[in-house]
mmCIF file of C-alpha atoms in Angstrom:
data_model
loop_
_atom_site.group_PDB
_atom_site.id
_atom_site.type_symbol
_atom_site.label_atom_id
_atom_site.label_comp_id
_atom_site.label_asym_id
_atom_site.label_seq_id
_atom_site.Cartn_x
_atom_site.Cartn_y
_atom_site.Cartn_z
ATOM 1 C CA MET A 1 78.732 103.832 133.921
ATOM 2 C CA PRO A 2 79.475 101.938 130.699
ATOM 3 C CA SER A 3 77.756 103.156 127.553
ATOM 4 C CA ALA A 4 75.326 101.019 125.460
ATOM 5 C CA ASN A 5 77.937 100.816 122.742
ATOM 6 C CA HIS A 6 80.578 99.564 125.207
ATOM 7 C CA ASP A 7 78.141 96.942 126.529
ATOM 8 C CA ALA A 8 77.293 95.835 122.902
ATOM 9 C CA CYS A 9 81.016 95.520 122.072
ATOM 10 C CA GLN A 10 81.706 93.560 125.242
ATOM 11 C CA SER A 11 78.756 91.272 124.369
ATOM 12 C CA ILE A 12 80.192 90.555 120.884
ATOM 13 C CA ILE A 13 83.709 90.088 122.308
ATOM 14 C CA SER A 14 82.281 87.649 124.898
ATOM 15 C CA GLN A 15 80.626 85.697 122.096
ATOM 16 C CA ILE A 16 83.922 85.524 120.198
ATOM 17 C CA LYS A 17 85.722 84.286 123.304
ATOM 18 C CA ALA A 18 83.048 81.737 124.062
ATOM 19 C CA TYR A 19 83.267 80.421 120.457
ATOM 20 C CA ILE A 20 87.000 80.044 120.738
ATOM 21 C CA GLN A 21 86.809 78.253 124.064
ATOM 22 C CA LYS A 22 84.179 75.896 122.776
ATOM 23 C CA GLU A 23 86.065 75.089 119.538
ATOM 24 C CA LEU A 24 89.563 75.025 121.079
ATOM 25 C CA PRO A 25 89.247 73.896 124.726
ATOM 26 C CA THR A 26 93.061 73.773 125.274
ATOM 27 C CA LYS A 27 95.869 76.052 126.698
ATOM 28 C CA GLU A 28 96.191 77.486 123.200
ATOM 29 C CA GLY A 29 92.448 78.277 123.119
ATOM 30 C CA GLU A 30 92.682 79.972 126.512
ATOM 31 C CA LEU A 31 95.574 82.157 125.266
ATOM 32 C CA LEU A 32 93.704 82.892 121.988
ATOM 33 C CA ALA A 33 90.633 83.951 123.953
ATOM 34 C CA LYS A 34 92.677 86.315 126.082
ATOM 35 C CA PHE A 35 94.316 87.644 122.932
ATOM 36 C CA ALA A 36 90.885 88.100 121.252
ATOM 37 C CA GLU A 37 89.713 90.213 124.246
ATOM 38 C CA ARG A 38 92.585 92.605 123.769
ATOM 39 C CA TYR A 39 92.478 92.371 119.947
ATOM 40 C CA PHE A 40 88.949 93.650 119.644
ATOM 41 C CA ALA A 41 88.924 96.084 122.587
ATOM 42 C CA SER A 42 89.314 99.179 120.519
ATOM 43 C CA CYS A 43 86.835 98.157 117.761
ATOM 44 C CA SER A 44 83.545 99.954 117.403
ATOM 45 C CA VAL A 45 80.256 98.131 117.804
ATOM 46 C CA GLU A 46 79.398 99.085 114.202
ATOM 47 C CA ASP A 47 82.535 97.339 112.952
ATOM 48 C CA LEU A 48 82.020 94.221 115.128
ATOM 49 C CA ARG A 49 78.394 93.910 113.872
ATOM 50 C CA GLU A 50 79.625 93.772 110.184
ATOM 51 C CA ARG A 51 80.743 90.168 110.375
ATOM 52 C CA PRO A 52 79.480 86.965 112.018
ATOM 53 C CA ILE A 53 81.285 85.678 115.100
ATOM 54 C CA GLN A 54 82.963 82.784 113.112
ATOM 55 C CA GLU A 55 84.608 85.290 110.795
ATOM 56 C CA TRP A 56 85.938 87.418 113.650
ATOM 57 C CA VAL A 57 87.341 84.176 115.137
ATOM 58 C CA ALA A 58 89.046 83.325 111.832
ATOM 59 C CA ILE A 59 90.490 86.827 111.685
ATOM 60 C CA VAL A 60 91.858 86.857 115.230
ATOM 61 C CA THR A 61 93.128 83.327 114.721
ATOM 62 C CA SER A 62 94.947 84.413 111.586
ATOM 63 C CA HIS A 63 96.720 87.176 113.446
ATOM 64 C CA TRP A 64 97.417 84.952 116.497
ATOM 65 C CA ASN A 65 99.042 82.293 114.358
ATOM 66 C CA PHE A 66 101.163 85.010 112.751
ATOM 67 C CA ILE A 67 102.399 86.496 116.000
ATOM 68 C CA LYS A 68 102.609 83.534 118.311
ATOM 69 C CA GLU A 69 106.248 82.761 117.369
ATOM 70 C CA ARG A 70 108.592 85.704 117.018
ATOM 71 C CA ALA A 71 112.113 86.157 118.136
ATOM 72 C CA PRO A 72 113.051 89.292 120.240
ATOM 73 C CA GLU A 73 113.628 92.303 117.959
ATOM 74 C CA GLU A 74 112.323 90.449 114.944
ATOM 75 C CA THR A 75 109.836 92.337 112.659
ATOM 76 C CA LYS A 76 107.208 90.292 110.986
ATOM 77 C CA ILE A 77 105.029 91.559 108.176
ATOM 78 C CA LYS A 78 102.413 89.465 106.367
ATOM 79 C CA ILE A 79 100.538 90.933 103.323
ATOM 80 C CA PHE A 80 97.907 88.795 101.702
ATOM 81 C CA ASN A 81 94.546 88.621 100.001
ATOM 82 C CA THR A 82 92.129 86.469 101.922
ATOM 83 C CA ASN A 83 90.354 83.388 100.518
ATOM 84 C CA LYS A 84 87.164 82.244 102.391
ATOM 85 C CA ALA A 85 87.904 78.519 101.828
ATOM 86 C CA GLN A 86 91.494 78.795 102.951
ATOM 87 C CA ASP A 87 91.370 81.489 105.561
ATOM 88 C CA GLY A 88 87.912 81.171 106.979
ATOM 89 C CA TRP A 89 86.997 84.823 106.043
ATOM 90 C CA GLN A 90 86.991 87.052 103.044
ATOM 91 C CA ALA A 91 87.962 90.715 102.706
ATOM 92 C CA PRO A 92 87.527 92.757 99.574
ATOM 93 C CA HIS A 93 90.879 94.433 100.266
ATOM 94 C CA THR A 94 94.536 93.358 100.915
ATOM 95 C CA ILE A 95 95.445 92.597 104.509
ATOM 96 C CA ILE A 96 98.568 93.657 106.264
ATOM 97 C CA GLN A 97 99.592 92.032 109.566
ATOM 98 C CA ILE A 98 102.487 93.382 111.481
ATOM 99 C CA SER A 99 104.203 92.141 114.666
ATOM 100 C CA HIS A 100 107.051 94.138 116.098
ATOM 101 C CA ASP A 101 108.559 95.160 119.499
ATOM 102 C CA ASP A 102 106.623 98.231 120.786
ATOM 103 C CA ILE A 103 108.192 101.331 119.379
ATOM 104 C CA PRO A 104 106.913 104.796 119.021
ATOM 105 C CA PHE A 105 105.267 105.946 115.849
ATOM 106 C CA LEU A 106 105.249 102.584 114.072
ATOM 107 C CA VAL A 107 101.533 102.766 113.183
ATOM 108 C CA ASP A 108 101.841 106.429 112.076
ATOM 109 C CA SER A 109 104.913 105.610 109.978
ATOM 110 C CA ILE A 110 103.142 102.760 108.128
ATOM 111 C CA ARG A 111 100.095 104.914 107.595
ATOM 112 C CA MET A 112 102.283 107.606 106.043
ATOM 113 C CA VAL A 113 103.951 105.097 103.672
ATOM 114 C CA LEU A 114 100.557 103.764 102.567
ATOM 115 C CA ASN A 115 99.138 107.221 102.174
ATOM 116 C CA ARG A 116 102.225 108.300 100.123
ATOM 117 C CA TYR A 117 101.460 105.542 97.644
ATOM 118 C CA HIS A 118 97.758 106.338 97.611
ATOM 119 C CA TYR A 119 96.598 103.130 99.381
ATOM 120 C CA GLU A 120 93.304 103.643 101.218
ATOM 121 C CA ILE A 121 93.144 102.171 104.755
ATOM 122 C CA HIS A 122 89.636 100.836 105.338
ATOM 123 C CA PHE A 123 89.937 99.230 108.753
ATOM 124 C CA ILE A 124 92.656 98.958 111.335
ATOM 125 C CA ILE A 125 92.960 96.865 114.470
ATOM 126 C CA HIS A 126 95.886 98.155 116.459
ATOM 127 C CA PHE A 127 96.826 97.039 119.950
ATOM 128 C CA GLY A 128 100.132 98.354 120.994
ATOM 129 C CA GLY A 129 101.837 97.348 124.260
ATOM 130 C CA LEU A 130 100.686 93.724 124.283
ATOM 131 C CA LYS A 131 102.657 92.130 127.104
ATOM 132 C CA VAL A 132 103.506 88.461 126.668
ATOM 133 C CA GLU A 133 105.882 85.853 127.854
ATOM 134 C CA ARG A 134 107.642 83.612 125.388
ATOM 135 C CA ASP A 135 109.472 80.325 125.920
ATOM 136 C CA LYS A 136 112.965 79.391 124.580
ATOM 137 C CA LYS A 137 111.429 78.687 121.119
ATOM 138 C CA ASN A 138 110.038 82.309 121.116
ATOM 139 C CA LYS A 139 106.446 80.983 121.328
ATOM 140 C CA ILE A 140 103.881 82.820 123.435
ATOM 141 C CA THR A 141 103.220 81.017 126.601
ATOM 142 C CA ASN A 142 101.214 83.607 128.497
ATOM 143 C CA LYS A 143 99.815 87.188 128.294
ATOM 144 C CA ILE A 144 101.271 88.862 131.405
ATOM 145 C CA LYS A 145 102.557 92.041 132.853
ATOM 146 C CA LEU A 146 106.206 92.852 132.305
ATOM 147 C CA LYS A 147 108.599 92.053 135.066
ATOM 148 C CA LYS A 148 111.898 93.830 135.129
ATOM 149 C CA GLY A 149 114.811 91.637 134.423
ATOM 150 C CA ASN A 150 112.854 88.705 132.884
ATOM 151 C CA LYS A 151 114.233 88.270 129.341
ATOM 152 C CA SER A 152 111.339 86.105 128.238
ATOM 153 C CA ASN A 153 108.891 88.965 128.600
ATOM 154 C CA THR A 154 108.290 91.299 125.672
ATOM 155 C CA LYS A 155 106.143 94.323 125.052
ATOM 156 C CA GLU A 156 104.859 94.210 121.419
ATOM 157 C CA LYS A 157 103.004 96.232 118.860
ATOM 158 C CA ASN A 158 100.681 94.426 116.481
ATOM 159 C CA LYS A 159 98.481 95.770 113.747
ATOM 160 C CA ASN A 160 95.991 94.320 111.309
ATOM 161 C CA SER A 161 95.088 96.656 108.433
ATOM 162 C CA ASP A 162 92.534 96.248 105.596
ATOM 163 C CA ILE A 163 93.673 98.363 102.665
ATOM 164 C CA LYS A 164 92.476 98.940 99.164
ATOM 165 C CA ASN A 165 95.335 97.592 96.968
ATOM 166 C CA ASN A 166 95.288 98.936 93.449
ATOM 167 C CA GLU A 167 97.178 95.737 92.391
ATOM 168 C CA PRO A 168 95.217 93.034 94.331
ATOM 169 C CA GLY A 169 97.187 90.133 92.736
ATOM 170 C CA LYS A 170 100.464 91.699 93.882
ATOM 171 C CA PRO A 171 100.415 92.125 97.724
ATOM 172 C CA LYS A 172 104.213 91.670 97.809
ATOM 173 C CA ASN A 173 104.605 95.137 96.203
ATOM 174 C CA ILE A 174 103.340 96.639 99.483
ATOM 175 C CA ILE A 175 106.043 94.901 101.462
ATOM 176 C CA LYS A 176 108.659 96.457 99.132
ATOM 177 C CA LEU A 177 107.140 99.900 99.695
ATOM 178 C CA ILE A 178 107.216 99.546 103.551
ATOM 179 C CA ASN A 179 110.747 98.105 103.505
ATOM 180 C CA ASP A 180 112.091 100.775 101.144
ATOM 181 C CA SER A 181 110.644 103.695 103.158
#
């Protein structure tokens, strides 16, 4: 029997998906809604209640736009400070978005690097093992289960972290720390 917290989370996630489908009634919107369901699945109800639905949609759309095109074995890292007018949401901390093929200990390794340099992690959305199909231009065309032998299928690890950056005007310094470690 699902808990009240689980039901409350599912209710908020359903609202996020409905908002996406209303605002973007296309194949892209359908994929984004599927992605949002997976994206927020491990979030607590307390975290999901902290922001309005429109901001969660802006957050998941930001990460979707970041990961939707990625070549096999490519690592993508985006570190930025949000701007409400530009991004549709505002965070008081620096944001790190990562898209990579699914490998063991990626999240733990990044946490260790951030901790080593005394960055505080305030919020993480991590969803490893996302199974997608990409076209010849490396664009996600479907969220599917992996099929052996199909080279267009990938299993990916994605992460969105909200960290306290002691140099908020210099998010690129964090990329250097991650790359050098």
